[in-house]
Amino acid sequence: MKPLLDFSRFHKQIVAITADALFLPLTFCVAVLLRFDGFGLALLQPYWWLILAAPLLSIPIFIKLGLYRAVIRFIDYKIVYVAVVGVTVSVALLIALAAFATHMLGLSRGVFGTYWISAIMYVAASRFLARAYFAHLSGAAGGVRVVIYGAGASGSQLVHALSNGGEYRPVAMVDDKRELQGATVAGIRVYGPDALAALVVDKNISKILLAMPSVSKAQQRRILDRLEPLKIKTLVTPPIKSLVSGRVRVEDVREIEVEDLLGRDAVEPDHDLMALCITGKSVIVTGAGGSIGSELCRQILQQRPARLILLEMSEFALYSIEQELQGLRALMRLDVELLPFLGSVLDTAKCESILRTFGVETVYHAAAYKHVPLVEHNPIEGIRNNALGTLSMARAAMAAEVKRFVLISTDKAVRPTNVMGSTKRMAELILQAFSREQTKTRFCMVRFGNVLGSSGSVVPLFRKQIMGGGPITITHPEITRYFMTIPEAAQLVLQAGAMGEGGDVFVLDMGAPVKIVDLAKRMVHLSGLEVKSELAPNGNIEIHYVGLRPGEKLYEELLIGDNVEGTGHPLILRARENEIPWVRLEGMLAELTLACDRFDHPSVRALLLRVVSEYAPQCGIEDLIWCAREEGAVAAPKTLITLAR
């Protein structure tokens, strides 16, 4: 016989109507017998015509209320409301019919009350039993055994959503709330967090699903801290609204992301600050196809500028972001002019022409080479693009009388040990100097650390290495970094840029620095695996330390000195850093440009050390002696050897 699950929707509706046509009269008979506390056909004889009328009145009402349109596998408690309304209306009509036909002579009013309760129970219970039957047929009784962490409304709805597919089988729920512990939610027992370790063993749990869409990041991190020692794969479920609406499948539960592990709650942006330099204005983003540049473009577009200009060297990157923004503009029905330009920030004449022609009022300068080892091996290109490119773009902005110029800087500009960091610090010095020379263009810079999901981020690399069975490669066991999500960083950049008064160095509050090896271990444990070590020789994933890359620091900093003050935003600080007057800086930059044109690496190195006084390159003993001579310093060989080590 063909399984009921394979019936067409129309045939399933016929089955449901037929069942009601049979069981509603039977329910009325039971109501009569319960009322008179006896058995016998004689008791039913006065009611026979009402018994036949019950389905004839009820079924059309159920059809009108949509009871038969409901997909049984997806029904929830709302079906009870439909049952109550439908049965109440049908019983009211039965009573009216009986009163009209017999004036209730020989009929008990108690029968109708008993039938009303019984019919509601039948209609609701039959649907939930059918849902359980369909869930069993569809394979939900099998699947991966999981614990759902979170027994609130989201957890309950998730259980129902999981019952419609065969991938996961919820066998227990866990919740921090004591009032829920020991209760049964959606047919599943709720336990306290302390019982998790025993549940994993006793119930053969393979995965834990977090169903807590409304908890803060800090609270979520505390829960993940509790789950990590279990070394069981932990997944985060999609938003419940997406599950219920069908936009996201249950199979789309995602891996733990690093932002889940960091426990950082984003601060709601100040929309007035976000819009101040953008709404109704002509705006340009340099490096528009990069990680930060592209997110800036998305955020800027939502603030409804009159015109958004994209400047990018990479044809593919420019094409990709332009197409994405065109789609976003159409989706949001924005009246924003989008203008993509291929070109380099080193082309001062072209940049000035663009700024003048389109009346640009705000520049977000994100164009830069940022990969430390690559710039370390290509120092002249790094200097040209990062430092001289900023110089070129700033001159173009001043010539075109742009009102605001915001530089995207980095924590690597603080006491840099690499060429990339020193070039970004040089870019800061250029804008600081220009701010003291004129007042038409307000220059400011925003300094922050690593952004999650950017090109070169360690998190996707770690995940790929874990999926491949390891090993995880880390440069050094003590290396730490600051992290922030790209959208949060972009929002803070836009807000900080609006605060700029001229020459400001803004520093974003990145929270506490994260030890990279601890991050890697947590990712391994929450993937259900173990790190191989002396204490765990049978672990799945090894960690290999490969040594610091050229120019890489163990610890990043956000401030050169201690001269820092708050602003009107809790996550944005204003730093007071050392400056170089333009009369001195101009000559050094001219020398640096000539040295780059000649590919004179020794002169380039010496000029970097002169311009960026905090620059402390990682170099060998010969380089240290050479550096000391270039600076006119006197250093004992023993001291230099110690420094080199």
XYZ file of C-alpha atoms in Angstrom:
645
model
C 0.000 0.000 0.000
C 1.262 3.486 -0.849
C 2.464 5.281 2.349
C 0.250 8.140 3.447
C 3.308 10.434 3.291
C 3.420 9.927 -0.491
C -0.208 10.942 -1.050
C -0.873 14.132 -2.965
C -1.984 17.147 -0.962
C -5.553 16.814 -2.309
C -5.748 13.144 -1.311
C -4.455 13.938 2.175
C -7.226 16.520 2.557
C -9.806 13.919 1.471
C -8.424 11.505 4.099
C -8.701 14.194 6.804
C -12.296 15.099 5.822
C -13.290 11.420 5.719
C -11.764 10.840 9.166
C -13.690 13.797 10.604
C -16.887 12.594 8.933
C -16.488 9.259 10.744
C -15.098 10.340 14.117
C -17.223 13.443 14.823
C -20.460 11.330 14.966
C -18.582 8.819 17.123
C -17.464 11.665 19.401
C -21.109 12.800 19.735
C -22.111 9.235 20.669
C -19.395 9.157 23.336
C -20.657 12.504 24.677
C -24.205 11.086 25.034
C -22.987 7.940 26.779
C -20.745 9.945 29.134
C -23.650 12.256 29.994
C -25.943 9.395 30.998
C -23.186 7.193 32.401
C -24.459 4.129 30.580
C -24.396 2.125 27.357
C -27.158 1.243 24.942
C -28.697 2.259 21.674
C -31.784 3.522 23.475
C -29.765 6.380 24.940
C -28.667 7.461 21.449
C -32.103 7.282 19.790
C -33.239 10.893 20.560
C -29.958 12.225 19.210
C -29.540 10.176 16.000
C -30.327 13.067 13.682
C -27.935 15.375 15.601
C -25.252 12.701 15.366
C -25.603 12.776 11.562
C -25.813 16.576 11.484
C -22.589 17.068 13.479
C -20.137 16.404 10.584
C -22.456 18.068 8.036
C -22.250 21.327 10.007
C -18.665 21.034 11.246
C -16.775 20.094 8.065
C -17.856 23.167 6.012
C -16.897 25.366 8.970
C -13.479 23.657 9.218
C -12.994 24.184 5.482
C -13.835 27.860 5.837
C -11.375 28.256 8.732
C -8.580 26.591 6.719
C -8.192 23.549 8.959
C -7.669 21.265 5.953
C -5.234 23.658 4.271
C -2.755 23.338 7.137
C 0.302 21.196 6.358
C 0.208 18.589 9.105
C 4.004 18.310 9.427
C 4.292 22.042 10.153
C 1.340 22.603 12.511
C 1.880 24.078 15.972
C -0.199 25.173 18.967
C -2.173 27.566 16.736
C -4.135 24.572 15.456
C -5.803 24.401 18.893
C -7.224 27.894 18.356
C -8.691 26.808 14.993
C -10.174 23.698 16.621
C -11.777 25.706 19.444
C -13.314 28.258 17.075
C -14.529 25.651 14.573
C -16.052 23.316 17.157
C -17.642 26.208 19.097
C -19.373 27.544 15.990
C -20.558 24.073 14.927
C -21.900 23.251 18.424
C -23.697 26.601 18.544
C -25.363 25.760 15.222
C -26.300 22.290 16.516
C -27.925 23.806 19.596
C -29.779 26.343 17.446
C -30.931 23.557 15.125
C -32.098 21.402 18.063
C -33.913 24.325 19.663
C -35.650 25.177 16.387
C -36.653 21.581 15.616
C -37.587 20.208 19.068
C -37.445 23.144 21.496
C -34.893 20.893 23.307
C -37.659 18.526 24.383
C -36.160 15.163 25.350
C -32.602 16.471 24.857
C -29.991 17.087 27.538
C -28.115 20.364 27.391
C -25.197 18.623 29.127
C -24.663 16.453 26.035
C -23.775 19.520 23.985
C -21.264 20.710 26.594
C -19.633 17.283 26.764
C -19.564 17.067 22.965
C -17.994 20.549 22.726
C -15.068 19.505 24.975
C -14.703 16.067 23.363
C -14.777 17.419 19.805
C -12.078 20.015 20.559
C -9.903 17.311 22.084
C -10.470 15.014 19.090
C -9.724 17.645 16.429
C -6.545 18.919 18.119
C -5.236 15.522 19.253
C -5.825 13.888 15.874
C -3.734 16.551 14.129
C -0.832 16.262 16.571
C -0.917 12.464 16.335
C -0.855 12.734 12.561
C 2.114 15.118 12.783
C 4.007 12.626 14.940
C 3.165 9.847 12.464
C 4.443 11.877 9.515
C 7.584 12.770 11.455
C 8.203 9.071 12.048
C 7.659 8.228 8.375
C 10.005 11.004 7.252
C 12.816 9.560 9.313
C 12.927 12.000 12.215
C 13.047 9.047 14.581
C 16.561 8.440 13.244
C 19.177 11.032 12.413
C 21.949 12.583 14.469
C 21.172 12.659 18.173
C 21.434 16.235 19.400
C 20.924 18.338 22.504
C 19.229 21.698 22.060
C 20.697 24.375 24.335
C 17.853 26.793 25.013
C 14.385 25.618 26.011
C 12.523 28.870 25.457
C 10.255 29.721 22.556
C 13.099 29.412 20.067
C 14.123 25.997 21.368
C 10.544 24.747 21.285
C 10.038 25.939 17.708
C 13.366 24.407 16.729
C 12.232 21.003 18.002
C 9.151 21.241 15.775
C 11.275 22.361 12.816
C 13.712 19.463 13.317
C 10.848 16.986 13.450
C 10.112 17.749 9.799
C 13.463 16.533 8.549
C 15.578 13.442 9.063
C 18.956 15.023 9.773
C 18.708 15.727 13.521
C 16.892 14.002 16.359
C 16.509 16.097 19.540
C 16.776 13.820 22.575
C 17.225 16.403 25.339
C 17.128 20.122 26.024
C 19.299 22.224 28.322
C 18.545 25.631 29.785
C 20.115 27.910 32.385
C 16.734 28.913 33.841
C 15.954 26.864 36.937
C 12.191 27.161 36.422
C 12.498 25.256 33.120
C 14.781 22.505 34.415
C 12.871 19.283 34.946
C 10.000 20.428 32.749
C 9.004 18.947 29.400
C 9.074 21.266 26.394
C 7.745 20.093 23.017
C 7.782 16.545 24.389
C 11.458 16.681 25.424
C 12.882 16.762 28.950
C 14.793 19.901 29.984
C 18.000 19.541 32.031
C 20.373 21.946 33.737
C 23.803 22.760 32.236
C 25.530 20.628 34.901
C 23.921 17.533 33.404
C 25.456 18.069 29.955
C 28.517 15.883 30.446
C 26.367 12.933 31.608
C 23.827 13.500 28.811
C 26.528 13.336 26.153
C 27.561 9.887 27.389
C 24.198 8.426 28.462
C 22.230 9.524 25.404
C 25.052 9.140 22.866
C 24.897 12.814 21.830
C 26.757 13.739 18.641
C 26.119 17.493 18.457
C 24.819 20.448 20.432
C 22.586 23.029 18.749
C 22.478 26.493 20.277
C 18.958 27.955 20.060
C 19.477 31.337 21.710
C 18.936 34.053 19.109
C 18.249 36.779 21.673
C 21.116 36.320 24.154
C 24.009 38.762 24.202
C 27.398 37.851 22.755
C 28.909 37.941 26.241
C 26.325 35.453 27.520
C 26.808 33.268 24.465
C 30.551 33.247 25.088
C 30.007 32.068 28.677
C 27.880 29.205 27.371
C 30.545 28.267 24.810
C 33.150 28.316 27.606
C 30.991 25.756 29.399
C 30.642 23.582 26.292
C 34.279 23.624 25.197
C 35.561 20.989 27.701
C 32.967 18.519 26.388
C 34.812 18.449 23.035
C 31.570 17.899 21.133
C 30.649 19.541 17.853
C 28.610 22.665 18.540
C 26.497 24.433 15.945
C 24.483 27.636 15.925
C 20.998 27.400 14.479
C 19.668 29.902 11.952
C 17.191 32.533 13.165
C 13.937 30.817 14.103
C 11.953 33.177 11.863
C 13.952 31.912 8.912
C 13.365 28.287 9.885
C 9.613 28.735 10.277
C 9.253 30.704 7.051
C 11.239 28.113 5.130
C 13.856 30.598 3.874
C 16.574 28.634 5.673
C 16.758 24.875 5.988
C 17.529 23.130 9.257
C 20.554 21.693 7.462
C 21.896 25.249 7.219
C 22.918 25.357 10.875
C 26.282 27.072 10.864
C 29.646 26.428 12.416
C 30.777 28.452 15.417
C 32.228 31.729 14.151
C 35.059 33.606 15.828
C 32.678 36.455 16.718
C 30.727 33.891 18.767
C 33.927 33.012 20.617
C 34.980 36.603 21.253
C 31.767 37.503 23.063
C 31.784 41.101 21.858
C 28.449 42.933 21.621
C 28.348 45.631 18.958
C 27.218 49.069 20.117
C 24.199 50.446 18.271
C 25.535 53.057 15.804
C 24.672 56.739 16.125
C 22.672 57.221 12.930
C 23.088 61.005 13.020
C 26.871 60.600 13.026
C 26.672 57.924 10.318
C 24.727 60.234 8.021
C 26.527 63.513 8.749
C 29.224 63.227 6.053
C 27.254 61.051 3.633
C 23.518 61.645 3.239
C 22.828 63.757 0.177
C 26.560 64.232 -0.474
C 29.047 63.094 -3.110
C 31.345 60.461 -1.553
C 34.352 58.502 -2.828
C 35.903 55.308 -1.442
C 39.432 54.418 -2.536
C 40.308 50.740 -2.472
C 36.587 50.122 -2.875
C 37.025 46.435 -3.717
C 38.966 45.485 -0.588
C 37.651 43.949 2.620
C 37.181 47.253 4.444
C 36.569 49.367 1.331
C 33.728 47.166 0.101
C 32.015 47.156 3.503
C 32.367 50.933 3.686
C 30.606 51.112 0.314
C 27.718 48.961 1.579
C 27.309 51.050 4.722
C 27.619 54.340 2.819
C 25.021 53.311 0.232
C 22.480 52.679 2.999
C 23.004 56.253 4.230
C 21.690 57.501 0.839
C 24.461 59.689 -0.579
C 23.697 61.648 -3.728
C 26.640 59.941 -5.444
C 29.009 57.113 -4.519
C 32.289 56.893 -6.452
C 34.368 53.711 -6.362
C 38.120 53.908 -7.056
C 39.963 50.608 -7.360
C 43.068 49.243 -9.138
C 41.790 45.676 -9.512
C 39.327 45.255 -12.379
C 37.765 42.114 -10.895
C 37.406 43.624 -7.411
C 35.821 46.775 -8.867
C 33.423 44.749 -11.029
C 32.404 42.564 -8.065
C 31.613 45.401 -5.657
C 29.922 47.511 -8.342
C 27.594 44.631 -9.273
C 26.808 43.963 -5.612
C 26.023 47.608 -4.948
C 23.823 47.834 -8.042
C 21.791 44.917 -6.686
C 21.594 46.477 -3.219
C 20.553 49.811 -4.707
C 17.735 48.164 -6.694
C 16.611 46.102 -3.692
C 16.424 49.159 -1.414
C 15.104 51.406 -4.218
C 17.809 53.992 -3.611
C 18.252 57.016 -5.831
C 22.059 56.961 -5.651
C 24.413 57.493 -8.591
C 27.119 54.786 -8.666
C 30.347 55.575 -10.546
C 33.125 52.934 -10.746
C 36.644 54.116 -11.731
C 39.687 51.966 -12.464
C 42.832 53.709 -11.341
C 45.538 54.260 -8.750
C 45.628 56.794 -5.949
C 49.159 57.620 -7.170
C 47.641 59.266 -10.254
C 47.155 62.693 -8.645
C 45.874 64.405 -11.787
C 43.195 61.759 -12.381
C 42.134 61.733 -8.729
C 41.873 65.514 -8.647
C 39.847 65.486 -11.853
C 37.392 62.961 -10.376
C 37.052 64.921 -7.132
C 36.468 68.230 -8.960
C 34.161 66.909 -11.674
C 31.782 65.178 -9.275
C 31.994 67.673 -6.423
C 33.232 65.129 -3.887
C 32.728 66.266 -0.299
C 33.956 63.218 1.633
C 36.867 60.846 0.910
C 37.262 57.471 2.654
C 40.804 56.394 1.860
C 41.006 52.603 2.277
C 43.426 51.870 -0.583
C 46.501 50.139 0.862
C 48.689 47.065 0.722
C 48.135 45.422 4.110
C 49.747 41.948 4.059
C 52.815 42.319 6.256
C 55.105 39.642 4.708
C 54.316 40.711 1.123
C 55.048 44.360 1.828
C 58.169 43.326 3.724
C 59.422 41.620 0.550
C 58.212 44.503 -1.661
C 59.000 47.585 0.443
C 59.161 50.125 -2.391
C 55.720 49.168 -3.707
C 54.363 49.288 -0.168
C 55.782 52.789 0.363
C 54.441 54.016 -2.965
C 50.932 52.713 -2.481
C 50.460 53.256 1.251
C 52.445 56.425 1.999
C 52.976 58.221 -1.316
C 49.492 57.170 -2.464
C 48.036 58.867 0.621
C 50.175 61.934 -0.127
C 48.868 62.002 -3.719
C 45.229 61.554 -2.721
C 45.497 64.175 0.041
C 46.959 66.733 -2.384
C 44.163 66.021 -4.854
C 41.591 66.454 -2.070
C 43.028 69.803 -0.995
C 43.217 71.033 -4.602
C 39.552 70.056 -5.139
C 38.589 71.572 -1.760
C 37.124 68.330 -0.420
C 35.602 68.916 3.015
C 36.559 65.683 4.797
C 39.275 63.084 4.263
C 39.236 59.927 6.414
C 42.231 57.566 6.368
C 41.748 53.906 7.283
C 44.818 53.165 9.417
C 45.934 50.125 11.427
C 47.258 49.103 14.823
C 50.428 48.025 13.005
C 51.262 51.738 12.624
C 52.001 51.827 16.359
C 55.714 51.250 17.034
C 55.953 49.362 13.735
C 58.388 46.503 13.256
C 57.568 46.102 9.576
C 57.440 48.179 6.412
C 53.661 47.971 6.135
C 53.119 49.435 9.604
C 55.716 52.146 9.045
C 54.077 53.195 5.753
C 50.702 53.530 7.470
C 52.278 55.600 10.251
C 53.880 57.750 7.551
C 50.434 58.217 5.976
C 49.155 59.398 9.369
C 52.043 61.866 9.673
C 51.297 63.285 6.213
C 47.665 63.980 7.079
C 48.586 65.412 10.475
C 51.030 67.807 8.771
C 48.486 68.871 6.128
C 45.927 69.579 8.869
C 48.238 72.222 10.330
C 48.871 73.845 6.923
C 45.272 74.526 5.837
C 41.662 74.429 7.099
C 39.513 73.758 4.013
C 39.954 69.972 4.160
C 39.539 68.220 7.510
C 41.888 65.254 7.703
C 41.473 62.481 10.253
C 42.543 58.885 10.575
C 40.923 55.846 12.212
C 43.188 53.170 13.666
C 42.021 49.636 14.471
C 43.216 46.032 14.517
C 42.311 42.860 12.634
C 38.867 42.499 11.128
C 37.131 39.143 11.026
C 36.583 37.683 7.585
C 39.079 39.901 5.793
C 41.430 38.409 3.248
C 44.250 36.667 5.081
C 42.250 36.198 8.297
C 43.387 33.245 10.411
C 39.871 32.000 11.154
C 38.947 30.634 7.685
C 42.445 29.128 7.493
C 42.026 27.375 10.860
C 38.614 26.035 9.851
C 40.004 24.683 6.587
C 42.910 23.049 8.423
C 40.573 21.481 11.013
C 38.308 20.082 8.278
C 41.400 18.649 6.580
C 42.473 16.851 9.746
C 45.216 19.324 10.630
C 47.768 20.395 11.458
C 46.893 23.951 12.468
C 49.790 26.291 11.736
C 50.453 29.164 14.156
C 53.433 31.472 13.993
C 54.155 31.631 17.742
C 52.559 30.262 20.949
C 52.382 33.742 22.524
C 51.065 35.752 19.563
C 47.958 37.857 20.297
C 45.711 40.045 18.156
C 42.750 42.412 18.448
C 39.635 41.451 16.492
C 36.513 43.222 15.267
C 33.864 42.370 12.679
C 34.083 44.162 9.340
C 30.572 45.714 9.576
C 31.250 47.063 13.085
C 34.625 48.467 12.017
C 33.071 50.174 8.980
C 30.271 51.696 11.073
C 32.761 53.056 13.590
C 34.933 54.475 10.797
C 31.963 56.416 9.425
C 31.074 57.736 12.878
C 34.664 58.639 13.770
C 35.098 60.439 10.439
C 32.150 62.665 11.295
C 33.843 63.667 14.573
C 37.075 64.797 12.930
C 38.119 68.385 13.559
C 41.448 68.215 11.736
C 44.497 66.012 12.340
C 42.621 63.670 14.676
C 43.922 60.157 15.257
C 40.923 58.088 16.300
C 41.421 54.705 17.932
C 38.658 52.106 18.027
C 38.095 50.163 21.234
C 38.803 46.608 20.081
C 38.116 44.986 23.442
C 40.618 42.558 24.953
C 43.367 41.067 22.762
C 42.932 37.405 21.867
C 45.651 34.783 22.144
C 45.668 33.046 18.767
C 46.566 29.580 20.078
C 43.647 29.713 22.554
C 41.341 30.692 19.696
C 42.573 27.716 17.628
C 42.094 25.273 20.520
C 38.543 26.470 21.129
C 37.702 26.041 17.452
C 39.046 22.471 17.593
C 37.124 21.569 20.752
C 33.847 23.060 19.549
C 34.260 21.050 16.339
C 34.047 17.902 18.478
C 37.771 17.157 18.217
C 40.803 17.148 20.520
C 44.150 18.898 20.199
C 47.030 16.434 20.105
C 49.533 17.111 22.869
C 51.602 15.371 25.523
C 48.544 15.275 27.782
C 46.325 14.051 24.918
C 48.523 11.861 22.665
C 45.443 10.437 20.922
C 44.145 13.859 19.913
C 42.894 14.490 16.377
C 44.485 17.832 15.477
C 48.114 18.875 15.903
C 49.279 22.465 16.307
C 52.529 23.368 14.574
C 54.427 26.550 15.369
C 56.070 27.827 12.200
C 57.791 30.969 13.495
C 57.003 34.650 13.104
C 56.766 35.886 9.538
C 59.013 38.699 8.322
C 58.101 41.903 10.130
C 55.453 40.266 12.330
C 54.997 41.303 15.976
C 53.902 39.148 18.877
C 51.639 41.860 20.267
C 49.850 44.683 18.469
C 49.165 48.054 20.090
C 46.670 50.790 19.343
C 48.436 53.729 21.003
C 51.986 55.022 20.705
C 51.747 57.093 23.893
C 49.359 57.413 26.798
C 47.842 60.722 25.686
C 44.323 59.587 24.861
C 40.879 60.991 25.576
C 37.305 59.867 25.117
C 34.762 61.105 22.587
C 30.989 61.134 22.463
C 31.073 57.473 21.370
C 31.948 54.707 23.894
C 34.075 52.763 21.372
C 35.925 55.678 19.777
C 38.935 57.342 21.458
C 40.991 60.322 20.315
C 44.783 59.931 20.571
C 47.314 62.746 20.698
C 50.331 61.484 18.767
C 53.657 63.046 17.799
C 53.682 65.077 14.583
C 56.277 66.300 12.071
C 55.850 69.806 10.650
C 55.249 69.891 6.894
C 58.388 71.973 6.264
C 60.495 69.050 7.556
C 58.318 66.235 6.286
C 58.099 67.578 2.736
C 61.846 67.331 2.169
C 62.043 63.793 3.562
C 59.131 62.660 1.369
C 60.807 64.162 -1.695
C 63.995 62.231 -0.892
C 61.957 59.064 -0.305
C 60.206 59.443 -3.678
C 63.555 59.773 -5.477
C 64.983 56.777 -3.593
C 61.961 54.666 -4.600
C 62.320 55.749 -8.230
C 65.994 54.661 -8.138
C 65.120 51.417 -6.294
C 67.730 52.479 -3.738
C 66.786 50.120 -0.914
C 69.444 51.281 1.608
C 68.327 54.896 1.231
C 64.683 53.853 1.465
C 65.386 51.992 4.720
C 67.304 54.974 6.140
C 64.554 57.432 5.214
C 61.889 55.210 6.768
C 63.865 55.257 10.006
C 64.147 59.057 9.839
C 60.486 59.738 9.087
C 58.958 57.140 11.423
C 61.028 57.461 14.584
C 59.208 54.550 16.257
C 60.063 52.149 13.402
C 62.094 49.239 14.824
C 62.729 46.808 11.961
C 63.377 43.171 12.715
C 66.791 42.595 11.206
C 70.023 40.725 11.584
C 73.221 41.922 13.263
C 74.663 43.410 10.087
C 71.471 45.352 9.419
C 71.379 46.582 13.012
C 74.965 47.891 12.759
C 74.076 49.509 9.419
C 70.898 51.029 10.893
C 72.828 52.389 13.856
C 75.447 53.965 11.584
C 72.757 55.538 9.396
C 71.235 57.134 12.486
C 74.609 58.219 13.825
C 74.069 56.117 16.931
C 76.823 54.366 18.866
C 76.033 50.821 19.912
C 78.298 48.184 21.352
C 78.497 44.952 19.357
C 77.347 43.001 22.427
C 74.200 45.134 22.688
C 73.487 44.719 18.978
C 73.878 40.961 19.201
C 71.406 40.930 22.097
C 68.952 43.011 20.065
C 69.304 40.729 17.063
C 68.505 37.730 19.179
